[in-house]
mmCIF file of C-alpha atoms in Angstrom:
data_model
loop_
_atom_site.group_PDB
_atom_site.id
_atom_site.type_symbol
_atom_site.label_atom_id
_atom_site.label_comp_id
_atom_site.label_asym_id
_atom_site.label_seq_id
_atom_site.Cartn_x
_atom_site.Cartn_y
_atom_site.Cartn_z
ATOM 1 C CA MET A 1 60.206 -110.055 13.148
ATOM 2 C CA THR A 2 57.960 -107.576 14.893
ATOM 3 C CA GLY A 3 59.416 -108.569 18.255
ATOM 4 C CA LEU A 4 62.727 -107.066 17.190
ATOM 5 C CA PHE A 5 61.293 -103.532 17.109
ATOM 6 C CA PRO A 6 59.726 -101.461 19.927
ATOM 7 C CA ARG A 7 56.032 -100.838 19.833
ATOM 8 C CA LEU A 8 54.602 -97.459 18.766
ATOM 9 C CA GLU A 9 53.363 -96.781 22.306
ATOM 10 C CA ALA A 10 56.902 -97.215 23.695
ATOM 11 C CA LEU A 11 58.328 -94.803 21.126
ATOM 12 C CA GLN A 12 55.653 -92.223 21.928
ATOM 13 C CA GLN A 13 56.353 -92.460 25.662
ATOM 14 C CA THR A 14 60.077 -92.002 25.083
ATOM 15 C CA PHE A 15 60.167 -89.341 22.351
ATOM 16 C CA GLY A 16 56.819 -87.662 22.838
ATOM 17 C CA SER A 17 53.553 -87.522 21.011
ATOM 18 C CA THR A 18 53.357 -87.901 17.229
ATOM 19 C CA GLN A 19 50.084 -85.966 17.022
ATOM 20 C CA ARG A 20 50.000 -83.263 14.401
ATOM 21 C CA SER A 21 47.878 -80.801 16.386
ATOM 22 C CA PRO A 22 50.051 -79.665 19.307
ATOM 23 C CA ALA A 23 47.589 -76.901 20.154
ATOM 24 C CA ALA A 24 45.056 -79.507 21.229
ATOM 25 C CA THR A 25 47.404 -81.416 23.505
ATOM 26 C CA GLY A 26 49.917 -78.766 24.528
ATOM 27 C CA ALA A 27 52.747 -81.049 23.363
ATOM 28 C CA THR A 28 55.344 -80.428 20.667
ATOM 29 C CA PRO A 29 55.505 -83.072 17.917
ATOM 30 C CA TYR A 30 58.350 -85.536 18.501
ATOM 31 C CA GLN A 31 59.526 -83.602 21.558
ATOM 32 C CA ALA A 32 62.004 -85.552 23.671
ATOM 33 C CA ARG A 33 61.219 -86.135 27.309
ATOM 34 C CA PRO A 34 63.076 -83.405 29.236
ATOM 35 C CA GLU A 35 63.814 -85.639 32.232
ATOM 36 C CA LEU A 36 66.226 -87.550 30.002
ATOM 37 C CA TYR A 37 68.321 -84.418 29.546
ATOM 38 C CA HIS A 38 69.174 -83.230 33.064
ATOM 39 C CA ALA A 39 72.732 -82.336 32.063
ATOM 40 C CA TYR A 40 71.537 -79.950 29.362
ATOM 41 C CA SER A 41 69.053 -78.426 31.742
ATOM 42 C CA ILE A 42 71.724 -77.839 34.396
ATOM 43 C CA VAL A 43 74.075 -76.226 31.874
ATOM 44 C CA ASP A 44 71.315 -73.917 30.622
ATOM 45 C CA ASP A 45 70.381 -72.972 34.182
ATOM 46 C CA THR A 46 74.007 -72.236 34.985
ATOM 47 C CA LYS A 47 74.343 -70.057 31.890
ATOM 48 C CA ASP A 48 71.192 -68.146 32.768
ATOM 49 C CA LYS A 49 72.373 -67.584 36.342
ATOM 50 C CA ALA A 50 75.788 -66.454 35.131
ATOM 51 C CA LYS A 51 74.170 -63.968 32.730
ATOM 52 C CA LYS A 52 71.937 -62.621 35.489
ATOM 53 C CA LEU A 53 74.868 -62.258 37.899
ATOM 54 C CA SER A 54 76.932 -60.554 35.206
ATOM 55 C CA ALA A 55 74.093 -58.150 34.427
ATOM 56 C CA GLU A 56 73.588 -57.376 38.116
ATOM 57 C CA ALA A 57 77.323 -56.853 38.635
ATOM 58 C CA THR A 58 77.439 -54.526 35.630
ATOM 59 C CA LYS A 59 74.528 -52.498 36.996
ATOM 60 C CA GLU A 60 76.178 -52.237 40.418
ATOM 61 C CA PHE A 61 79.475 -51.193 38.822
ATOM 62 C CA GLU A 62 77.789 -48.547 36.669
ATOM 63 C CA ALA A 63 75.813 -47.203 39.621
ATOM 64 C CA ALA A 64 78.947 -46.951 41.771
ATOM 65 C CA SER A 65 80.830 -45.409 38.843
ATOM 66 C CA GLN A 66 78.177 -42.737 38.362
ATOM 67 C CA LYS A 67 78.292 -41.869 42.069
ATOM 68 C CA ALA A 68 82.072 -41.594 41.980
ATOM 69 C CA GLN A 69 81.993 -39.436 38.861
ATOM 70 C CA ALA A 70 79.315 -37.225 40.423
ATOM 71 C CA LYS A 71 81.650 -36.580 43.374
ATOM 72 C CA THR A 72 84.846 -36.081 41.382
ATOM 73 C CA GLY A 73 83.251 -34.337 38.417
ATOM 74 C CA LYS A 74 84.531 -34.775 34.897
ATOM 75 C CA ILE A 75 88.257 -35.369 35.112
ATOM 76 C CA ALA A 76 90.131 -33.504 32.403
ATOM 77 C CA LEU A 77 92.851 -35.487 30.666
ATOM 78 C CA TYR A 78 96.380 -34.637 31.826
ATOM 79 C CA SER A 79 95.155 -32.514 34.705
ATOM 80 C CA ALA A 80 96.508 -32.901 38.250
ATOM 81 C CA GLN A 81 93.335 -34.836 39.088
ATOM 82 C CA TYR A 82 93.959 -37.150 36.133
ATOM 83 C CA TYR A 83 97.498 -37.969 37.265
ATOM 84 C CA ALA A 84 96.252 -38.517 40.818
ATOM 85 C CA ALA A 85 93.642 -40.979 39.513
ATOM 86 C CA CYS A 86 96.297 -42.836 37.478
ATOM 87 C CA THR A 87 98.553 -42.961 40.535
ATOM 88 C CA PHE A 88 95.848 -44.530 42.675
ATOM 89 C CA GLY A 89 94.897 -46.918 39.871
ATOM 90 C CA GLY A 90 98.523 -48.054 39.670
ATOM 91 C CA LEU A 91 98.605 -48.552 43.438
ATOM 92 C CA LEU A 92 95.613 -50.882 43.228
ATOM 93 C CA ALA A 93 96.818 -52.675 40.117
ATOM 94 C CA CYS A 94 100.283 -53.571 41.428
ATOM 95 C CA GLY A 95 99.661 -53.879 45.171
ATOM 96 C CA LEU A 96 96.696 -56.246 44.959
ATOM 97 C CA THR A 97 98.008 -58.432 42.130
ATOM 98 C CA HIS A 98 101.504 -58.924 43.534
ATOM 99 C CA THR A 99 100.068 -59.801 46.937
ATOM 100 C CA ALA A 100 97.674 -62.316 45.366
ATOM 101 C CA ILE A 101 100.551 -64.295 43.823
ATOM 102 C CA THR A 102 102.671 -64.422 46.975
ATOM 103 C CA PRO A 103 102.588 -68.270 47.012
ATOM 104 C CA LEU A 104 104.165 -68.309 43.546
ATOM 105 C CA ASP A 105 106.707 -65.698 44.592
ATOM 106 C CA VAL A 106 107.765 -67.671 47.679
ATOM 107 C CA VAL A 107 108.603 -70.760 45.620
ATOM 108 C CA LYS A 108 110.265 -68.736 42.849
ATOM 109 C CA THR A 109 112.507 -66.871 45.297
ATOM 110 C CA ARG A 110 113.553 -69.990 47.221
ATOM 111 C CA ARG A 111 114.338 -71.890 44.030
ATOM 112 C CA GLN A 112 116.405 -68.970 42.781
ATOM 113 C CA VAL A 113 118.405 -68.810 46.014
ATOM 114 C CA ASP A 114 118.818 -72.605 46.226
ATOM 115 C CA SER A 115 117.929 -74.548 43.062
ATOM 116 C CA LYS A 116 118.293 -77.890 44.931
ATOM 117 C CA LEU A 117 115.784 -76.997 47.636
ATOM 118 C CA TYR A 118 112.712 -78.339 45.806
ATOM 119 C CA LYS A 119 112.233 -80.713 42.871
ATOM 120 C CA GLY A 120 109.267 -78.812 41.424
ATOM 121 C CA ASN A 121 106.693 -76.153 42.164
ATOM 122 C CA PHE A 122 103.893 -78.450 43.319
ATOM 123 C CA GLN A 123 106.299 -80.439 45.477
ATOM 124 C CA ALA A 124 107.490 -77.144 46.947
ATOM 125 C CA TRP A 125 103.966 -75.972 47.861
ATOM 126 C CA GLY A 126 103.181 -79.346 49.389
ATOM 127 C CA HIS A 127 106.372 -79.332 51.448
ATOM 128 C CA ILE A 128 105.857 -75.753 52.632
ATOM 129 C CA SER A 129 102.222 -76.376 53.606
ATOM 130 C CA ARG A 130 103.191 -79.490 55.610
ATOM 131 C CA THR A 131 106.169 -77.953 57.396
ATOM 132 C CA GLU A 132 105.191 -74.283 57.723
ATOM 133 C CA GLY A 133 101.433 -74.231 57.155
ATOM 134 C CA MET A 134 99.494 -71.571 55.268
ATOM 135 C CA ARG A 135 101.583 -68.904 56.955
ATOM 136 C CA GLY A 136 104.651 -70.289 55.187
ATOM 137 C CA ILE A 137 102.978 -70.198 51.779
ATOM 138 C CA LEU A 138 102.087 -66.531 52.357
ATOM 139 C CA THR A 139 105.529 -65.538 53.666
ATOM 140 C CA GLY A 140 106.345 -61.959 52.703
ATOM 141 C CA TRP A 141 102.821 -60.826 51.846
ATOM 142 C CA SER A 142 103.024 -57.632 53.921
ATOM 143 C CA PRO A 143 106.218 -56.137 52.399
ATOM 144 C CA THR A 144 104.867 -57.239 49.021
ATOM 145 C CA LEU A 145 101.608 -55.333 49.548
ATOM 146 C CA LEU A 146 103.315 -52.182 50.829
ATOM 147 C CA GLY A 147 106.249 -52.224 48.432
ATOM 148 C CA TYR A 148 104.400 -52.948 45.223
ATOM 149 C CA SER A 149 101.573 -50.575 46.098
ATOM 150 C CA ALA A 150 104.162 -47.793 46.353
ATOM 151 C CA GLN A 151 105.918 -48.990 43.215
ATOM 152 C CA GLY A 152 102.666 -49.198 41.231
ATOM 153 C CA ALA A 153 101.622 -45.716 42.285
ATOM 154 C CA PHE A 154 104.931 -44.223 41.125
ATOM 155 C CA LYS A 155 105.152 -46.351 37.989
ATOM 156 C CA TYR A 156 101.713 -45.739 36.488
ATOM 157 C CA GLY A 157 101.334 -42.173 37.674
ATOM 158 C CA PHE A 158 104.737 -41.037 36.429
ATOM 159 C CA TYR A 159 104.396 -43.046 33.213
ATOM 160 C CA GLU A 160 101.304 -41.051 32.269
ATOM 161 C CA TYR A 161 103.070 -37.841 33.263
ATOM 162 C CA PHE A 162 106.304 -38.530 31.388
ATOM 163 C CA LYS A 163 104.477 -39.819 28.304
ATOM 164 C CA LYS A 164 102.570 -36.538 28.017
ATOM 165 C CA THR A 165 105.604 -34.402 28.898
ATOM 166 C CA TYR A 166 107.922 -36.083 26.408
ATOM 167 C CA SER A 167 105.204 -35.917 23.736
ATOM 168 C CA ASP A 168 104.885 -32.181 24.246
ATOM 169 C CA ILE A 169 108.672 -31.747 24.059
ATOM 170 C CA ALA A 170 108.936 -33.803 20.873
ATOM 171 C CA GLY A 171 105.926 -32.250 19.174
ATOM 172 C CA PRO A 172 102.942 -34.074 17.627
ATOM 173 C CA GLU A 173 104.687 -35.293 14.458
ATOM 174 C CA ALA A 174 107.817 -36.656 16.162
ATOM 175 C CA ALA A 175 105.750 -38.121 19.008
ATOM 176 C CA TYR A 176 103.652 -40.071 16.489
ATOM 177 C CA LYS A 177 106.611 -41.149 14.375
ATOM 178 C CA TYR A 178 108.716 -42.282 17.325
ATOM 179 C CA LYS A 179 105.902 -43.407 19.632
ATOM 180 C CA THR A 180 107.679 -46.638 20.673
ATOM 181 C CA ALA A 181 110.740 -44.683 21.748
ATOM 182 C CA LEU A 182 108.385 -42.393 23.640
ATOM 183 C CA TYR A 183 106.823 -45.347 25.501
ATOM 184 C CA LEU A 184 110.269 -46.732 26.327
ATOM 185 C CA SER A 185 111.694 -43.473 27.663
ATOM 186 C CA ALA A 186 108.579 -42.600 29.688
ATOM 187 C CA SER A 187 108.403 -46.046 31.308
ATOM 188 C CA ALA A 188 112.144 -46.099 32.084
ATOM 189 C CA SER A 189 111.922 -42.700 33.787
ATOM 190 C CA ALA A 190 108.895 -43.773 35.823
ATOM 191 C CA GLU A 191 110.438 -47.078 36.906
ATOM 192 C CA PHE A 192 113.669 -45.404 38.018
ATOM 193 C CA LEU A 193 111.674 -43.470 40.618
ATOM 194 C CA ALA A 194 109.348 -46.370 41.436
ATOM 195 C CA ASP A 195 112.252 -48.654 42.381
ATOM 196 C CA ILE A 196 113.511 -46.175 44.961
ATOM 197 C CA ALA A 197 110.158 -46.576 46.717
ATOM 198 C CA LEU A 198 110.148 -50.364 46.268
ATOM 199 C CA CYS A 199 113.716 -51.314 47.224
ATOM 200 C CA PRO A 200 113.491 -51.341 51.067
ATOM 201 C CA PHE A 201 110.367 -53.497 50.992
ATOM 202 C CA GLU A 202 111.860 -55.803 48.357
ATOM 203 C CA SER A 203 114.905 -56.312 50.575
ATOM 204 C CA VAL A 204 112.733 -57.352 53.509
ATOM 205 C CA LYS A 205 110.513 -59.554 51.321
ATOM 206 C CA VAL A 206 113.365 -61.525 49.768
ATOM 207 C CA ARG A 207 115.048 -62.140 53.146
ATOM 208 C CA MET A 208 111.766 -63.278 54.668
ATOM 209 C CA GLN A 209 111.067 -65.674 51.797
ATOM 210 C CA ALA A 210 114.611 -67.003 51.362
ATOM 211 C CA SER A 211 115.211 -67.814 55.054
ATOM 212 C CA ILE A 212 113.503 -70.754 56.752
ATOM 213 C CA PRO A 213 112.016 -69.754 59.118
ATOM 214 C CA SER A 214 111.601 -66.057 58.379
ATOM 215 C CA PRO A 215 113.982 -63.929 60.478
ATOM 216 C CA TYR A 216 111.415 -61.121 60.859
ATOM 217 C CA LYS A 217 108.002 -60.857 62.487
ATOM 218 C CA GLY A 218 106.765 -58.468 59.826
ATOM 219 C CA THR A 219 107.688 -55.607 57.512
ATOM 220 C CA LEU A 220 108.422 -52.980 60.158
ATOM 221 C CA ASP A 221 110.428 -55.460 62.223
ATOM 222 C CA GLY A 222 112.456 -56.379 59.145
ATOM 223 C CA ILE A 223 113.190 -52.747 58.281
ATOM 224 C CA ALA A 224 114.182 -52.018 61.892
ATOM 225 C CA GLN A 225 116.531 -55.019 62.101
ATOM 226 C CA ILE A 226 118.225 -54.286 58.778
ATOM 227 C CA ARG A 227 118.712 -50.628 59.696
ATOM 228 C CA ALA A 228 120.155 -51.582 63.096
ATOM 229 C CA LYS A 229 122.700 -54.022 61.608
ATOM 230 C CA GLU A 230 123.515 -52.470 58.223
ATOM 231 C CA GLY A 231 122.156 -48.940 58.249
ATOM 232 C CA ILE A 232 120.031 -47.396 55.509
ATOM 233 C CA ALA A 233 122.441 -48.802 52.923
ATOM 234 C CA GLY A 234 121.339 -52.313 53.912
ATOM 235 C CA LEU A 235 117.827 -51.547 52.675
ATOM 236 C CA TYR A 236 119.197 -50.351 49.325
ATOM 237 C CA LYS A 237 121.977 -52.838 48.680
ATOM 238 C CA GLY A 238 119.848 -54.421 45.965
ATOM 239 C CA ILE A 239 118.999 -51.163 44.188
ATOM 240 C CA TYR A 240 121.371 -51.624 41.217
ATOM 241 C CA PRO A 241 120.200 -55.128 40.278
ATOM 242 C CA LEU A 242 116.641 -53.980 41.015
ATOM 243 C CA TRP A 243 117.046 -51.210 38.447
ATOM 244 C CA GLY A 244 118.669 -53.768 36.166
ATOM 245 C CA ARG A 245 115.632 -56.017 36.534
ATOM 246 C CA GLN A 246 112.768 -53.566 36.729
ATOM 247 C CA ILE A 247 113.703 -50.894 34.203
ATOM 248 C CA PRO A 248 114.010 -53.303 31.218
ATOM 249 C CA TYR A 249 110.952 -55.146 32.572
ATOM 250 C CA THR A 250 108.843 -51.991 32.695
ATOM 251 C CA MET A 251 110.090 -50.710 29.357
ATOM 252 C CA MET A 252 109.004 -54.000 27.800
ATOM 253 C CA LYS A 253 105.777 -54.025 29.827
ATOM 254 C CA PHE A 254 104.537 -50.625 28.703
ATOM 255 C CA ALA A 255 105.939 -50.424 25.166
ATOM 256 C CA SER A 256 104.901 -53.952 24.175
ATOM 257 C CA PHE A 257 101.483 -53.521 25.805
ATOM 258 C CA GLU A 258 100.780 -50.322 23.890
ATOM 259 C CA THR A 259 101.980 -51.937 20.647
ATOM 260 C CA ILE A 260 100.072 -55.218 21.137
ATOM 261 C CA VAL A 261 96.816 -53.449 22.026
ATOM 262 C CA GLU A 262 97.167 -51.219 18.969
ATOM 263 C CA MET A 263 97.737 -54.315 16.800
ATOM 264 C CA ILE A 264 94.665 -56.049 18.278
ATOM 265 C CA TYR A 265 92.389 -53.096 17.513
ATOM 266 C CA ASP A 266 93.877 -52.746 14.036
ATOM 267 C CA ARG A 267 92.835 -56.326 13.281
ATOM 268 C CA LEU A 268 89.343 -56.060 14.745
ATOM 269 C CA PRO A 269 86.400 -54.736 12.712
ATOM 270 C CA GLY A 270 85.518 -51.190 13.605
ATOM 271 C CA SER A 271 87.382 -48.847 15.932
ATOM 272 C CA LYS A 272 88.207 -49.103 19.626
ATOM 273 C CA ASN A 273 85.254 -46.910 20.587
ATOM 274 C CA ASP A 274 82.863 -49.340 18.884
ATOM 275 C CA TYR A 275 83.507 -51.900 21.628
ATOM 276 C CA SER A 276 82.050 -51.950 25.126
ATOM 277 C CA LYS A 277 84.170 -51.062 28.134
ATOM 278 C CA SER A 278 84.191 -54.691 29.289
ATOM 279 C CA ALA A 279 85.450 -55.774 25.852
ATOM 280 C CA GLN A 280 88.176 -53.127 26.042
ATOM 281 C CA THR A 281 89.344 -54.424 29.419
ATOM 282 C CA GLY A 282 89.406 -57.911 27.902
ATOM 283 C CA VAL A 283 91.798 -56.578 25.272
ATOM 284 C CA SER A 284 93.809 -55.010 28.100
ATOM 285 C CA PHE A 285 94.152 -58.399 29.803
ATOM 286 C CA VAL A 286 95.227 -60.191 26.621
ATOM 287 C CA GLY A 287 97.697 -57.445 25.734
ATOM 288 C CA GLY A 288 99.022 -57.404 29.289
ATOM 289 C CA TYR A 289 99.454 -61.186 29.440
ATOM 290 C CA LEU A 290 101.425 -61.295 26.186
ATOM 291 C CA ALA A 291 103.519 -58.333 27.297
ATOM 292 C CA GLY A 292 104.162 -60.087 30.625
ATOM 293 C CA ILE A 293 105.687 -63.115 28.897
ATOM 294 C CA LEU A 294 108.142 -60.843 27.111
ATOM 295 C CA CYS A 295 108.854 -59.031 30.395
ATOM 296 C CA ALA A 296 109.705 -62.277 32.172
ATOM 297 C CA LEU A 297 112.204 -63.294 29.487
ATOM 298 C CA VAL A 298 113.929 -59.912 29.429
ATOM 299 C CA SER A 299 114.245 -59.406 33.189
ATOM 300 C CA HIS A 300 114.710 -62.922 34.589
ATOM 301 C CA PRO A 301 118.536 -63.018 34.960
ATOM 302 C CA ALA A 302 118.458 -59.756 36.903
ATOM 303 C CA ASP A 303 115.577 -61.101 39.018
ATOM 304 C CA VAL A 304 117.694 -64.113 40.009
ATOM 305 C CA MET A 305 120.597 -61.816 40.868
ATOM 306 C CA VAL A 306 118.349 -59.588 43.029
ATOM 307 C CA SER A 307 117.253 -62.628 45.033
ATOM 308 C CA LYS A 308 120.825 -63.880 45.406
ATOM 309 C CA LEU A 309 122.258 -60.495 46.419
ATOM 310 C CA ASN A 310 119.576 -59.790 49.016
ATOM 311 C CA ALA A 311 119.998 -63.271 50.497
ATOM 312 C CA ASN A 312 123.782 -63.792 50.226
ATOM 313 C CA ARG A 313 125.583 -60.457 49.947
ATOM 314 C CA GLY A 314 127.761 -59.904 52.994
ATOM 315 C CA PRO A 315 127.802 -56.635 55.005
ATOM 316 C CA GLY A 316 130.202 -54.197 53.356
ATOM 317 C CA GLU A 317 130.795 -56.467 50.341
ATOM 318 C CA ALA A 318 131.127 -54.456 47.132
ATOM 319 C CA PHE A 319 128.379 -54.847 44.574
ATOM 320 C CA GLY A 320 130.749 -55.927 41.800
ATOM 321 C CA ALA A 321 132.548 -58.430 43.999
ATOM 322 C CA ALA A 322 129.284 -59.941 45.226
ATOM 323 C CA THR A 323 127.906 -60.190 41.704
ATOM 324 C CA SER A 324 131.068 -61.893 40.414
ATOM 325 C CA ARG A 325 131.109 -64.355 43.312
ATOM 326 C CA ILE A 326 127.447 -65.301 42.813
ATOM 327 C CA TYR A 327 127.885 -65.692 39.054
ATOM 328 C CA LYS A 328 130.860 -68.031 39.595
ATOM 329 C CA ASP A 329 128.701 -70.143 41.903
ATOM 330 C CA ILE A 330 125.645 -70.472 39.657
ATOM 331 C CA GLY A 331 126.968 -69.829 36.138
ATOM 332 C CA PHE A 332 124.948 -68.647 33.141
ATOM 333 C CA LYS A 333 122.498 -71.534 33.475
ATOM 334 C CA GLY A 334 121.784 -70.577 37.074
ATOM 335 C CA LEU A 335 120.557 -67.158 35.959
ATOM 336 C CA TRP A 336 117.523 -68.901 34.451
ATOM 337 C CA ASN A 337 116.449 -70.864 37.542
ATOM 338 C CA GLY A 338 112.693 -70.629 38.081
ATOM 339 C CA LEU A 339 111.935 -69.197 34.618
ATOM 340 C CA PRO A 340 108.823 -71.335 33.825
ATOM 341 C CA VAL A 341 107.040 -70.407 37.048
ATOM 342 C CA ARG A 342 108.020 -66.771 36.546
ATOM 343 C CA ILE A 343 106.572 -66.734 33.010
ATOM 344 C CA VAL A 344 103.236 -67.951 34.377
ATOM 345 C CA MET A 345 103.470 -65.559 37.307
ATOM 346 C CA ILE A 346 104.453 -62.445 35.327
ATOM 347 C CA GLY A 347 102.102 -63.144 32.411
ATOM 348 C CA THR A 348 99.106 -63.488 34.728
ATOM 349 C CA LEU A 349 100.299 -60.623 36.896
ATOM 350 C CA THR A 350 100.777 -58.180 34.043
ATOM 351 C CA GLY A 351 97.463 -59.091 32.424
ATOM 352 C CA LEU A 352 95.591 -58.564 35.686
ATOM 353 C CA GLN A 353 97.438 -55.313 36.374
ATOM 354 C CA TRP A 354 96.445 -53.743 33.071
ATOM 355 C CA MET A 355 92.885 -54.992 33.428
ATOM 356 C CA THR A 356 92.633 -53.613 36.992
ATOM 357 C CA TYR A 357 94.192 -50.309 35.981
ATOM 358 C CA ASP A 358 91.831 -49.841 33.038
ATOM 359 C CA TYR A 359 88.799 -50.899 35.089
ATOM 360 C CA PHE A 360 89.638 -48.158 37.569
ATOM 361 C CA LYS A 361 89.999 -45.635 34.753
ATOM 362 C CA ILE A 362 86.589 -46.678 33.395
ATOM 363 C CA PHE A 363 85.175 -46.360 36.918
ATOM 364 C CA LEU A 364 86.185 -42.692 36.913
ATOM 365 C CA GLY A 365 84.972 -42.107 33.355
ATOM 366 C CA LEU A 366 88.438 -42.101 31.773
ATOM 367 C CA PRO A 367 89.430 -43.860 28.524
ATOM 368 C CA THR A 368 91.259 -47.184 28.661
ATOM 369 C CA THR A 369 94.973 -47.372 27.895
ATOM 370 C CA GLY A 370 96.340 -48.120 24.450
ATOM 371 C CA GLY A 371 94.728 -48.446 21.066
ATOM 372 C CA PRO A 372 95.376 -46.795 17.747
ATOM 373 C CA ALA A 373 97.531 -43.718 18.164
ATOM 374 C CA ALA A 374 96.179 -40.442 16.890
ATOM 375 C CA PRO A 375 97.756 -39.518 13.551
ATOM 376 C CA PRO A 376 99.781 -36.342 13.380
ATOM 377 C CA PRO A 377 97.976 -33.251 12.199
ATOM 378 C CA ALA A 378 98.084 -32.648 8.479
ATOM 379 C CA LYS A 379 100.633 -30.127 7.336
ATOM 380 C CA LYS A 380 99.261 -26.857 6.062
ATOM 381 C CA GLU A 381 100.185 -26.140 2.492
#
């Protein structure tokens, strides 16, 4: 029967020494041979390297942040310098993120204009890459970068301004009691102005993405051609549906974000200030992503109509007539074309925007957005 079991020497070679005095041999009792566990070793090494890189990146960020704060000085909340910082943070947050998802936007726009063009998103990207190359997948990146940078600057900068202004008008007690209404009104006011800056670039972007091949060489060429054929009005013929899409979108984006972030901190142990800045930006991303899903649902029909109007509205055709004609062609169901890809796109986009915006605020020594609202001052008896 002994032949059925391995010998003691074989067990020792495999699992290590069974000696009880590790100090004498330098071995750990019953220690497994490490060469049998390469996978664990690789994972541990990867974790260690990731931690080191994260620590180094944090040090670099803090060093750069300190230099920036030394140059700008301490920025007082609600000062002109504060609003300028929020404006630039919004420019970065919207311009960079919208440009990064241009491939998603190309497919979404083309499927909205012609739902029969592609069978699915992956099939669409494959077809575009084969027929138009990488340039086709990135169609419209330049008007996207310029337009959404301008829109982000107006949207975030004016949101901070209007939120403070409306709070002062309402007074501390009313501002606290009706804080959601305050978020909604401030964001709607900011987006109204932001869309005026965005509209010409959005017009060029949609026409570039919806036409195969693109009729324009670039943003400036597109603006010049539209102005030559249709005048300034041609650049703004999508302004009403753009307001119809963006104002509800932004109202949902800001109000739901502020509410979700407040709910997250309410359910976490301790207060917001107990958490590190990186943890706070993580909350910003989660809150932004959830808010983005709600934004996509609220604004999608208007988004489809913006794409259709910019691509198919005839010169001189009245807005109401064009809208009625398009709705007869696509019906209620057609207003929801491309919704799944837009949910992914807007959720990711909104999460990254809030995270980018709050990272920039941290960089300048400013507090992150959202969190428990300050209670109203106690009434004097």
